[in-house]
Coordinates of C-alpha atoms in Angstrom, one line a residue:
M1 CA 0.1 -0.2 -0.3
G2 CA 1.3 3.2 -0.9
R3 CA 1.5 6.6 1.7
L4 CA -1.3 8.3 2.4
C5 CA -1.7 12.1 0.2
E6 CA -1.4 15.1 2.1
R7 CA -5.0 15.5 2.6
C8 CA -5.4 12.1 4.1
A9 CA -3.0 12.6 6.1
Q10 CA -4.5 15.5 7.6
L11 CA -7.8 13.7 7.8
V12 CA -5.7 11.4 10.2
Q13 CA -3.8 13.7 12.2
D14 CA -7.2 15.5 12.9
F15 CA -9.1 12.0 13.2
V16 CA -6.4 11.3 16.5
N17 CA -7.0 14.7 17.6
F18 CA -10.7 13.9 17.7
V19 CA -9.8 11.0 20.3
R20 CA -7.3 12.0 22.2
R21 CA -10.5 15.1 23.2
L22 CA -12.7 12.2 23.2
A23 CA -10.7 10.7 25.7
S24 CA -9.8 14.9 28.1
R25 CA -13.7 14.6 27.7
I26 CA -13.9 10.9 29.0
A27 CA -11.9 11.2 31.8
E28 CA -13.7 14.6 33.9
H29 CA -16.4 13.2 32.9
I30 CA -15.0 10.5 35.3
K31 CA -13.9 12.8 37.6
E32 CA -17.3 14.9 38.3
C33 CA -19.1 11.2 38.7
V34 CA -17.2 9.8 40.3
A35 CA -17.4 12.9 43.0
L36 CA -21.2 13.1 42.8
L37 CA -20.8 10.2 44.2
G38 CA -18.6 10.5 46.4
E39 CA -21.2 13.2 48.1
C40 CA -24.1 11.6 48.9
C41 CA -24.7 9.9 52.0
C42 CA -26.0 6.1 50.5
L43 CA -22.3 5.2 49.6
N44 CA -21.5 6.3 53.6
P45 CA -24.5 6.1 56.0
R46 CA -22.3 6.3 58.8
G47 CA -21.1 9.1 58.4
S48 CA -17.6 6.9 58.4
K49 CA -14.5 8.2 55.6
V50 CA -15.3 7.8 51.6
K51 CA -13.8 5.6 50.6
Q52 CA -11.2 6.6 46.5
L53 CA -11.7 2.7 45.6
Y54 CA -13.6 3.1 41.8
E55 CA -14.8 0.7 39.0
P56 CA -13.1 2.6 36.4
V57 CA -16.1 3.0 33.4
L58 CA -12.5 2.4 30.0
Q59 CA -10.7 -0.5 31.4
N60 CA -7.7 -0.7 32.2
H61 CA -6.8 -2.6 28.7
E62 CA -8.9 -1.0 26.9
K63 CA -7.3 2.6 27.5
Q64 CA -3.7 0.8 27.0
A65 CA -5.8 -0.9 23.9
A66 CA -6.5 2.7 22.7
Q67 CA -3.8 5.1 23.8
E68 CA -1.5 2.2 21.1
F69 CA -4.4 2.8 18.5
L70 CA -3.7 5.7 18.8
N71 CA 0.1 5.3 18.3
H72 CA -0.9 3.3 15.9
M73 CA -3.2 6.4 13.8
E74 CA -0.6 8.5 13.9
T75 CA 3.1 7.3 13.3
G76 CA 2.0 3.6 11.3
L77 CA -1.1 3.8 8.9
N78 CA 1.3 3.9 5.9
E79 CA 3.6 0.5 6.9
S80 CA 1.0 -1.7 8.7
P81 CA -2.8 -0.7 8.2
I82 CA -3.3 -5.5 9.0
G83 CA -0.9 -6.0 11.4
K84 CA -1.2 -8.0 14.6
E85 CA -1.4 -4.9 17.1
T86 CA -4.3 -3.5 14.5
L87 CA -5.9 -6.6 15.0
D88 CA -5.5 -6.6 18.7
A89 CA -6.1 -2.8 19.8
L90 CA -9.7 -3.3 17.6
M91 CA -10.7 -5.9 18.5
I92 CA -10.4 -4.2 22.3
L93 CA -12.3 -1.8 20.4
A94 CA -15.0 -3.0 19.2
F95 CA -15.9 -5.6 21.9
S96 CA -15.5 -2.8 24.4
E97 CA -18.9 -1.8 25.9
N98 CA -18.5 1.5 25.1
A99 CA -19.7 3.5 22.4
D100 CA -16.8 5.3 21.4
L101 CA -14.0 3.2 21.7
Q102 CA -16.5 0.7 18.9
H103 CA -17.1 3.8 16.8
S104 CA -13.1 4.5 16.8
A105 CA -13.2 0.5 15.7
A106 CA -15.7 1.3 13.1
L107 CA -14.2 4.3 11.5
Y108 CA -10.7 2.6 11.6
Y109 CA -12.6 -0.4 8.8
L110 CA -14.2 2.7 6.9
H111 CA -11.6 4.2 6.3
M112 CA -9.5 0.1 5.7
S113 CA -12.6 -0.4 3.2
Q114 CA -11.5 3.5 1.0
H115 CA -7.4 2.7 0.7
M116 CA -6.7 -1.0 0.9
N117 CA -5.8 -3.2 -2.7
T118 CA -5.7 -6.2 -0.6
Q119 CA -7.0 -9.3 0.7
L120 CA -8.5 -8.8 3.9
P121 CA -7.4 -11.4 6.6
P122 CA -9.7 -13.3 8.1
E123 CA -9.1 -13.2 11.6
F124 CA -9.9 -9.5 10.8
L125 CA -14.1 -10.6 10.6
E126 CA -14.1 -11.1 14.4
P127 CA -14.5 -7.6 15.8
Y128 CA -17.2 -7.4 12.6
Q129 CA -19.8 -8.6 15.0
P130 CA -20.2 -6.5 18.1
L131 CA -19.7 -3.3 15.7
L132 CA -23.0 -4.4 13.5
Q133 CA -24.9 -6.0 16.2
S134 CA -23.8 -1.7 18.1
S135 CA -26.6 0.1 19.3
D136 CA -25.2 3.1 18.7
L137 CA -26.7 3.6 14.6
E138 CA -23.8 5.7 13.6
I139 CA -21.5 2.3 14.0
Q140 CA -24.1 0.1 12.3
Q141 CA -24.1 3.7 9.2
M142 CA -19.8 2.8 9.0
S143 CA -18.8 -1.0 9.7
S144 CA -22.1 -1.9 7.8
L145 CA -20.2 0.0 5.0
S146 CA -17.0 -0.6 5.2
L147 CA -18.5 -4.5 4.9
V148 CA -20.2 -3.3 1.8
N149 CA -17.1 -1.4 0.5
F150 CA -14.7 -4.3 1.3
L151 CA -17.3 -6.9 -0.4
L152 CA -17.4 -4.8 -4.1
E153 CA -14.3 -4.6 -4.3
G154 CA -13.0 -8.2 -4.1
N155 CA -11.2 -7.8 -0.8
L156 CA -13.2 -10.4 1.0
N157 CA -14.7 -13.8 0.3
K158 CA -17.8 -14.1 0.3
E159 CA -18.0 -17.3 1.9
L160 CA -15.4 -16.2 4.7
V161 CA -18.2 -13.5 6.1
V162 CA -20.9 -15.8 5.5
Q163 CA -18.9 -19.0 7.3
V164 CA -17.7 -16.6 10.4
G165 CA -21.7 -15.8 11.7
L166 CA -21.3 -12.5 10.3
L167 CA -24.9 -13.6 8.0
E168 CA -27.4 -13.2 11.1
P169 CA -26.2 -9.8 12.4
I170 CA -26.8 -8.3 8.6
L171 CA -30.1 -9.8 8.3
E172 CA -30.8 -8.1 11.6
L173 CA -29.9 -4.9 10.4
L174 CA -32.2 -5.1 7.0
E175 CA -35.2 -4.3 10.1
S176 CA -33.1 -1.0 10.9
G177 CA -35.5 2.3 10.6
D178 CA -32.6 4.1 9.2
S179 CA -32.8 4.2 5.1
A180 CA -28.8 4.5 5.5
V181 CA -28.2 0.9 7.4
Q182 CA -30.5 -0.8 5.2
C183 CA -29.4 0.4 1.9
N184 CA -26.0 -1.4 3.3
S185 CA -27.4 -3.9 4.5
C186 CA -29.1 -4.5 1.1
A187 CA -25.7 -4.4 -0.8
C188 CA -24.5 -6.6 1.8
I189 CA -27.4 -10.1 0.9
M190 CA -26.7 -8.6 -2.7
T191 CA -23.3 -8.9 -2.9
L192 CA -23.2 -12.1 -0.9
A193 CA -26.1 -13.2 -3.4
I194 CA -23.8 -14.3 -6.2
S195 CA -21.9 -17.1 -4.5
E196 CA -24.3 -20.3 -5.0
S197 CA -23.5 -21.9 -0.9
N198 CA -23.9 -18.6 0.3
R199 CA -28.2 -17.6 -1.3
E200 CA -28.6 -21.6 0.3
A201 CA -27.6 -19.8 3.5
I202 CA -29.8 -16.4 3.6
G203 CA -32.9 -18.0 2.2
I204 CA -32.3 -20.5 5.5
A205 CA -31.7 -17.7 7.7
G206 CA -35.1 -16.3 6.7
G207 CA -33.4 -13.7 4.2
I208 CA -36.8 -13.6 2.1
L209 CA -39.3 -11.7 3.7
P210 CA -37.4 -8.7 4.8
L211 CA -35.7 -8.2 1.1
L212 CA -39.1 -8.2 0.3
T213 CA -40.2 -6.3 2.8
L214 CA -36.8 -3.6 1.6
A215 CA -38.6 -3.6 -2.0
K216 CA -41.9 -1.7 -1.5
S217 CA -39.8 1.6 0.5
Y218 CA -40.4 4.7 -0.3
D219 CA -36.1 5.1 -0.5
P220 CA -35.0 4.2 -4.1
R221 CA -31.5 3.2 -2.8
V222 CA -32.8 1.0 -0.7
Q223 CA -35.5 -0.6 -2.9
Q224 CA -32.5 -1.0 -5.9
N225 CA -30.2 -2.8 -3.7
A226 CA -33.0 -5.2 -2.0
V227 CA -34.8 -5.8 -5.8
G228 CA -30.3 -6.5 -6.9
A229 CA -30.7 -8.9 -3.8
I230 CA -33.4 -10.7 -4.4
L231 CA -32.4 -10.9 -8.8
N232 CA -28.9 -13.1 -7.2
L233 CA -31.3 -14.8 -5.4
T234 CA -33.2 -15.8 -8.2
R235 CA -30.5 -18.1 -9.5
S236 CA -31.1 -20.8 -7.5
E237 CA -34.5 -23.2 -7.9
R238 CA -35.6 -23.2 -3.9
I239 CA -34.9 -19.8 -3.8
K240 CA -37.4 -19.6 -6.5
S241 CA -40.0 -21.5 -4.7
I242 CA -39.7 -19.7 -1.9
L243 CA -39.3 -16.1 -3.5
C244 CA -43.2 -17.5 -4.6
R245 CA -44.6 -18.9 -1.4
E246 CA -44.0 -15.3 0.0
G247 CA -45.5 -14.0 -2.9
A248 CA -42.5 -12.0 -4.2
L249 CA -44.9 -12.0 -8.1
P250 CA -47.2 -9.4 -7.2
V251 CA -44.3 -6.9 -5.7
L252 CA -41.9 -7.3 -8.7
T253 CA -44.2 -7.2 -11.1
L254 CA -46.0 -3.7 -10.1
L255 CA -42.1 -2.6 -9.9
L256 CA -42.5 -2.7 -13.2
Q257 CA -44.1 0.6 -13.2
S258 CA -41.6 2.2 -11.1
A259 CA -39.6 5.0 -12.3
D260 CA -35.7 4.0 -11.6
S261 CA -34.3 2.4 -14.6
E262 CA -32.1 0.6 -12.3
I263 CA -35.0 -1.5 -10.3
Q264 CA -37.3 -1.6 -13.3
Y265 CA -34.6 -3.4 -14.7
Y266 CA -33.5 -5.9 -11.5
S267 CA -37.2 -6.9 -11.2
C268 CA -37.8 -7.8 -15.1
A269 CA -34.9 -10.1 -14.1
S270 CA -35.6 -11.4 -11.4
L271 CA -38.9 -12.4 -13.1
G272 CA -37.1 -13.5 -16.1
N273 CA -35.0 -16.0 -14.0
I274 CA -38.3 -17.2 -12.1
A275 CA -39.8 -17.5 -15.1
A276 CA -37.2 -19.8 -16.4
N277 CA -38.7 -22.4 -14.9
P278 CA -42.3 -22.9 -16.2
E279 CA -43.7 -24.3 -12.2
H280 CA -43.9 -20.8 -12.2
H281 CA -46.2 -19.5 -15.0
K282 CA -49.6 -20.1 -14.1
A283 CA -48.8 -17.8 -10.8
M284 CA -47.3 -15.4 -13.1
L285 CA -49.7 -15.0 -15.8
A286 CA -52.7 -15.1 -13.0
I287 CA -51.1 -11.7 -11.7
G288 CA -53.9 -8.7 -12.5
D289 CA -55.3 -11.5 -16.3
K290 CA -51.5 -12.0 -17.4
F291 CA -51.3 -7.7 -16.4
L292 CA -47.4 -9.5 -16.4
L293 CA -47.8 -9.8 -19.9
R294 CA -49.1 -5.7 -20.5
M295 CA -46.1 -4.9 -19.3
L296 CA -43.5 -6.7 -20.4
V297 CA -45.1 -6.0 -23.6
S298 CA -44.9 -2.6 -22.4
L299 CA -40.5 -2.2 -21.2
M300 CA -40.2 -4.2 -24.1
S301 CA -40.0 -0.4 -25.8
S302 CA -37.6 1.2 -23.7
S303 CA -35.1 3.9 -23.8
V304 CA -33.6 1.7 -21.3
Q305 CA -31.9 -0.5 -23.4
K306 CA -30.0 -3.0 -20.6
V307 CA -33.9 -3.0 -19.7
S308 CA -35.9 -3.8 -23.2
S309 CA -33.7 -6.8 -23.7
Q310 CA -34.1 -7.7 -20.7
A311 CA -38.5 -7.6 -21.2
C312 CA -37.6 -9.7 -24.9
L313 CA -35.8 -12.4 -22.5
C314 CA -38.9 -12.5 -19.3
L315 CA -41.3 -12.7 -22.3
N316 CA -39.3 -15.9 -23.8
N317 CA -39.6 -17.8 -21.1
L318 CA -43.4 -17.1 -20.6
A319 CA -44.3 -17.5 -24.2
S320 CA -42.4 -22.0 -23.8
S321 CA -46.8 -22.0 -23.1
A322 CA -49.0 -21.8 -27.1
E323 CA -51.5 -20.4 -25.6
V324 CA -48.9 -17.3 -23.9
R325 CA -47.7 -17.3 -27.5
A326 CA -51.3 -16.7 -29.1
H327 CA -52.0 -13.7 -26.5
L328 CA -49.4 -12.6 -27.7
L329 CA -49.6 -12.5 -31.0
S330 CA -53.2 -11.2 -30.3
M331 CA -51.0 -8.1 -28.6
D332 CA -49.8 -7.7 -31.8
I333 CA -46.6 -7.9 -30.6
M334 CA -45.1 -9.3 -33.2
P335 CA -44.3 -6.0 -35.5
L336 CA -42.1 -4.5 -32.2
V337 CA -39.7 -7.9 -32.1
L338 CA -39.1 -7.0 -35.2
S339 CA -38.7 -3.5 -34.6
L340 CA -36.0 -4.7 -31.9
L341 CA -34.1 -6.7 -34.4
N342 CA -32.4 -3.8 -36.1
S343 CA -31.3 -2.1 -32.6
S344 CA -28.2 -0.5 -32.2
N345 CA -27.6 -2.3 -29.4
K346 CA -26.2 -5.9 -28.9
D347 CA -28.0 -7.1 -26.0
V348 CA -31.2 -6.6 -27.4
R349 CA -30.8 -8.3 -31.1
Q350 CA -30.1 -10.7 -29.7
A351 CA -33.6 -10.5 -26.8
S352 CA -34.8 -9.9 -29.3
I353 CA -33.2 -13.3 -32.4
T354 CA -34.2 -15.4 -29.1
L355 CA -37.7 -13.8 -28.2
L356 CA -38.7 -14.3 -32.6
C357 CA -37.3 -17.6 -32.1
T358 CA -39.7 -19.1 -29.5
M359 CA -42.3 -16.6 -31.2
S360 CA -42.1 -18.8 -34.2
H361 CA -42.7 -22.2 -33.1
P362 CA -45.8 -23.9 -34.5
P363 CA -48.6 -23.9 -34.1
G364 CA -47.6 -19.7 -34.8
N365 CA -50.9 -18.9 -37.0
M366 CA -49.0 -16.9 -39.2
D367 CA -50.3 -15.5 -42.5
A368 CA -47.3 -15.6 -44.6
L369 CA -47.6 -11.9 -44.5
L370 CA -46.0 -11.6 -41.5
C371 CA -43.3 -15.0 -42.6
E372 CA -42.3 -12.8 -46.0
E373 CA -41.7 -10.1 -43.3
M374 CA -39.4 -12.5 -40.9
L375 CA -38.0 -13.7 -43.2
Q376 CA -36.6 -10.4 -44.3
H377 CA -35.4 -8.7 -41.7
L378 CA -34.3 -12.1 -40.1
A379 CA -31.8 -11.7 -43.3
M380 CA -30.5 -8.0 -42.2
L381 CA -29.6 -9.3 -38.9
M382 CA -27.6 -12.5 -40.1
Q383 CA -25.8 -10.4 -43.3
M384 CA -25.0 -7.5 -39.8
E385 CA -23.9 -11.0 -37.6
R386 CA -22.9 -13.7 -39.5
A387 CA -21.0 -14.8 -37.2
N388 CA -22.1 -14.4 -33.8
P389 CA -23.5 -17.5 -32.2
V390 CA -26.4 -16.8 -30.9
V391 CA -27.8 -15.3 -33.9
V392 CA -27.4 -18.0 -36.4
I393 CA -28.8 -20.8 -33.9
H394 CA -31.7 -18.6 -32.9
A395 CA -32.3 -17.0 -37.1
S396 CA -32.0 -21.5 -38.1
C397 CA -34.0 -22.7 -35.8
T398 CA -36.3 -19.6 -36.7
I399 CA -36.4 -21.0 -40.1
Q400 CA -36.5 -24.5 -39.6
N401 CA -40.2 -23.7 -37.3
L402 CA -41.3 -21.6 -40.3
S403 CA -40.2 -24.1 -42.9
Q404 CA -44.3 -25.6 -43.4
P405 CA -44.7 -26.7 -46.7
E406 CA -47.1 -23.5 -47.8
N407 CA -43.2 -21.4 -46.5
I408 CA -40.9 -23.7 -48.1
E409 CA -40.7 -21.0 -51.9
V410 CA -40.5 -18.3 -50.4
I411 CA -38.1 -19.3 -47.6
V412 CA -35.5 -20.9 -50.1
R413 CA -36.5 -17.5 -52.7
S414 CA -35.1 -15.1 -49.6
Q415 CA -32.0 -13.6 -48.9
C416 CA -32.4 -16.1 -45.2
F417 CA -31.6 -19.0 -46.9
E418 CA -28.5 -17.6 -49.4
E419 CA -27.9 -16.3 -45.7
L420 CA -27.8 -19.4 -44.4
L421 CA -25.3 -21.0 -46.4
L422 CA -23.2 -18.5 -46.3
S423 CA -23.5 -19.0 -42.7
L424 CA -22.4 -23.0 -42.9
L425 CA -19.3 -21.5 -44.7
D426 CA -17.8 -19.7 -42.3
P427 CA -14.1 -20.8 -40.9
N428 CA -15.5 -18.3 -38.2
N429 CA -18.8 -20.3 -36.9
E430 CA -18.4 -22.8 -33.5
E431 CA -19.7 -26.2 -33.8
E432 CA -23.3 -25.9 -32.2
S433 CA -23.7 -23.3 -34.9
L434 CA -23.6 -25.4 -37.7
Q435 CA -25.1 -28.1 -36.2
Y436 CA -28.2 -25.8 -36.1
V437 CA -28.1 -24.3 -39.5
A438 CA -27.2 -27.8 -41.0
S439 CA -30.5 -29.2 -38.8
C440 CA -32.4 -26.5 -40.9
L441 CA -30.8 -27.3 -44.2
A442 CA -32.0 -30.6 -43.3
E443 CA -35.4 -30.0 -42.8
L444 CA -35.7 -28.0 -46.1
A445 CA -34.2 -30.5 -48.2
T446 CA -36.6 -32.6 -47.4
S447 CA -38.6 -30.6 -50.4
D448 CA -38.4 -31.8 -53.9
F449 CA -38.3 -28.2 -54.7
T450 CA -35.4 -27.1 -52.0
R451 CA -33.7 -30.5 -53.6
E452 CA -33.8 -28.9 -57.1
Q453 CA -33.0 -25.5 -56.1
L454 CA -29.3 -26.5 -54.9
I455 CA -28.2 -29.2 -57.0
K456 CA -29.3 -26.7 -59.4
R457 CA -26.3 -24.3 -58.3
K458 CA -23.3 -27.1 -58.7
D459 CA -22.5 -25.6 -55.2
E460 CA -18.9 -27.2 -55.1
A461 CA -17.8 -25.5 -51.7
L462 CA -21.0 -26.2 -50.2
I463 CA -20.6 -30.1 -50.9
R464 CA -17.2 -30.2 -50.0
C465 CA -18.3 -28.5 -47.0
L466 CA -21.0 -31.5 -45.9
V467 CA -18.7 -34.2 -46.9
R468 CA -15.6 -32.5 -44.2
L469 CA -18.7 -31.9 -41.6
A470 CA -20.1 -34.9 -42.1
A471 CA -16.5 -36.7 -41.4
C472 CA -16.4 -34.8 -38.0
L473 CA -17.4 -38.3 -35.9
E474 CA -16.4 -35.8 -32.4
H475 CA -19.2 -33.6 -32.7
K476 CA -22.3 -35.7 -33.3
E477 CA -25.2 -34.0 -33.9
L478 CA -23.2 -32.0 -36.7
S479 CA -22.2 -35.5 -38.2
F480 CA -24.8 -37.0 -38.8
Q481 CA -27.3 -33.3 -40.4
A482 CA -24.3 -33.0 -42.3
A483 CA -25.6 -36.3 -43.2
T484 CA -28.6 -36.1 -44.0
V485 CA -28.2 -32.9 -46.4
I486 CA -26.1 -34.7 -48.7
K487 CA -28.6 -38.1 -47.6
Q488 CA -31.5 -36.2 -48.6
L489 CA -29.7 -34.0 -51.6
S490 CA -28.3 -38.1 -53.2
H491 CA -32.0 -38.9 -53.5
G492 CA -32.5 -40.7 -57.6
G493 CA -28.5 -39.9 -57.6
K494 CA -28.8 -36.7 -58.9
I495 CA -25.9 -35.4 -57.0
A496 CA -23.8 -38.2 -57.6
A497 CA -21.5 -36.3 -60.1
D498 CA -20.5 -33.5 -57.4
L499 CA -19.6 -36.0 -55.4
K500 CA -16.8 -38.0 -57.6
P501 CA -14.0 -35.6 -56.7
V502 CA -14.4 -36.1 -52.9
M503 CA -15.8 -40.1 -53.4
K504 CA -12.7 -41.0 -51.2
E505 CA -14.4 -38.7 -48.4
V506 CA -17.1 -39.9 -48.8
Q507 CA -16.4 -43.4 -48.5
A508 CA -14.4 -43.0 -45.4
Y509 CA -17.6 -41.1 -43.8
L510 CA -19.9 -44.0 -45.0
M511 CA -17.3 -46.4 -43.7
S512 CA -17.0 -44.7 -40.1
F513 CA -21.2 -44.5 -40.0
L514 CA -21.4 -49.1 -41.1
S515 CA -19.3 -48.7 -38.2
H516 CA -20.6 -46.4 -36.0
P517 CA -22.4 -48.4 -32.5
E518 CA -26.0 -45.7 -32.9
L519 CA -28.1 -48.2 -35.2
R520 CA -29.4 -44.0 -36.6
F521 CA -26.4 -43.8 -37.9
Q522 CA -26.1 -47.3 -39.4
Q523 CA -29.2 -46.2 -41.7
M524 CA -28.2 -42.8 -42.2
G525 CA -25.1 -44.9 -43.6
I526 CA -27.1 -47.1 -45.9
A527 CA -29.9 -45.4 -47.2
T528 CA -27.3 -43.3 -48.4
L529 CA -25.2 -45.5 -50.2
C530 CA -28.4 -47.0 -51.6
S531 CA -29.1 -43.4 -52.9
L532 CA -25.1 -42.9 -54.3
S533 CA -24.7 -46.4 -55.6
E534 CA -27.9 -45.0 -58.3
D535 CA -25.1 -43.7 -60.3
P536 CA -22.9 -45.8 -62.3
E537 CA -19.3 -45.0 -61.8
F538 CA -20.8 -44.9 -58.1
S539 CA -21.9 -48.0 -57.5
V540 CA -18.8 -49.7 -59.1
A541 CA -16.5 -47.5 -57.0
I542 CA -18.3 -48.8 -53.3
S543 CA -18.3 -52.7 -55.0
Q544 CA -14.6 -52.3 -55.0
S545 CA -14.3 -50.5 -51.2
R546 CA -14.6 -52.0 -48.2
L547 CA -18.0 -50.8 -48.4
K548 CA -19.0 -54.1 -49.4
E549 CA -17.9 -56.4 -46.4
Q550 CA -18.9 -53.4 -43.8
L551 CA -22.0 -53.5 -45.5
E552 CA -22.6 -58.0 -45.7
Q553 CA -21.2 -57.2 -41.5
V554 CA -23.9 -55.1 -41.0
R555 CA -26.1 -57.7 -43.6
Q556 CA -25.3 -60.8 -40.7
Q557 CA -25.4 -58.9 -37.7
T558 CA -28.8 -57.5 -38.8
E559 CA -30.0 -61.8 -38.8
E560 CA -28.3 -63.1 -36.2
T561 CA -30.2 -59.7 -34.4
Q562 CA -33.4 -61.1 -35.5
E563 CA -33.4 -64.7 -35.2
L564 CA -32.5 -63.4 -31.5
L565 CA -35.5 -61.1 -31.2
K566 CA -37.7 -63.7 -32.5
L567 CA -36.5 -66.0 -30.2
A568 CA -37.3 -64.1 -27.6
I569 CA -40.7 -63.7 -28.6
S570 CA -41.5 -67.1 -29.2
Q571 CA -40.4 -67.9 -26.2
T572 CA -42.2 -64.6 -23.8
D573 CA -45.5 -66.2 -25.5
S574 CA -44.9 -69.6 -24.7
L575 CA -44.3 -68.5 -21.4
N576 CA -47.8 -66.1 -21.3
L577 CA -49.9 -69.8 -23.0
K578 CA -48.4 -71.7 -19.5
E579 CA -49.9 -68.6 -17.3

């Protein structure tokens, strides 16, 4: 830690002088108190001489600790702010029954929290217990604020704070009548709740109800931190159930109307996390006859982009139900969703494409005009973010959802189809993205019109790409979907000529499919071989390769399996007859 600047050094010196003046006044008060006690006859009922012995307000070890603490603050703050001497002094001051000494300890913790850039040693947490439980409001304020500072700066282990027993006094401070203490304690809980184990501990310790109460506070700072703490707690499935039982849903729904965008964001995100579990949907939609849906649709148009994004994501989770999708369509939500695809904010674009994908699930009751408009907006987004996995995956799923027979021709003639092919060829796209693109193409290729259009293209790069992906068996689903497209295109031997330049690669992946332990891969390999064998050149090549031997082996295995099945069925039938 570096040396203090002139301003901070002066502040520390002023504080030292203040404590010295305070100690002097305490001594004067002691003398006055003793003198008054000595004058009273109750201590000298027989007129005997008054003894000079009395129990001091400050214990000797407290005086010594206070003096050492003053010396340390004056000379050693720069060199050793967290040494053993400091800890010993803080322990005595913090556990003292004298509020002024506790005040000094709390002030020192606050100073450390604002200047330290290293981890606070675990043993320095022990003095926090009496400070947080102090009856002095200013000590509560300073000690809770310093704890927040340490947590936010990452100078404290979050799990350790709970393990040493500080959770209970923090939760007690939630019920303070002081807004600053409420604000600080909520901030502590919000930060502690980032940890999974801490979330469970907070729920067990009864921290939910006080947070819900403070979420209705008239102080926006307290509201923000309370709802922020609730948001972090909604990462736990068990806590989500507790929140719903304790009445969190109406509170969070009403907070969507807050004038504070941070409170709107935290509330919206909390509801989105709760909505990730369909078990809670009925209770969420029961509030004010789907009032929540109306509020979320309204927030989609928020000028605060993170609020708009969260509203889309929350609606996306709720729209897993066909009933909710139908209700949202009746609210004419689609133009708003499509407009957000053109947002200047990446998070909003990603949230809106996610919602669009869910809304496109059949039965979507979308007419041809709406389908065409969706494809136009999708094409523009795909052009702009061709290598963005969120966009590629959800755009592919949306197109696949739309690929009903009546829409196939519109899709294949659209720019979206071109963008799908370009995404498949893009080396920047990862395997998961490519898997969804290939799956979409496989679905579209079940149509004669799609196959004709692809075959007409004579796209050598596309053919080579599909064969290469089919051979990537380490990515099983991607391999299977790419092979499905090849199999669809090889129907009638029409694409055989385009596959001849990569005949060896085709034979290699088909050999892997035939020897694959999963039956669907074996069946895909056999079906593709059947289609390609309609081409004389391919037929000769297959008959002269190891594929023929592998096919014979599969046939024998199939026959053996059939015999075993017959035997098993006949034995089962005979047992049934005996019974």
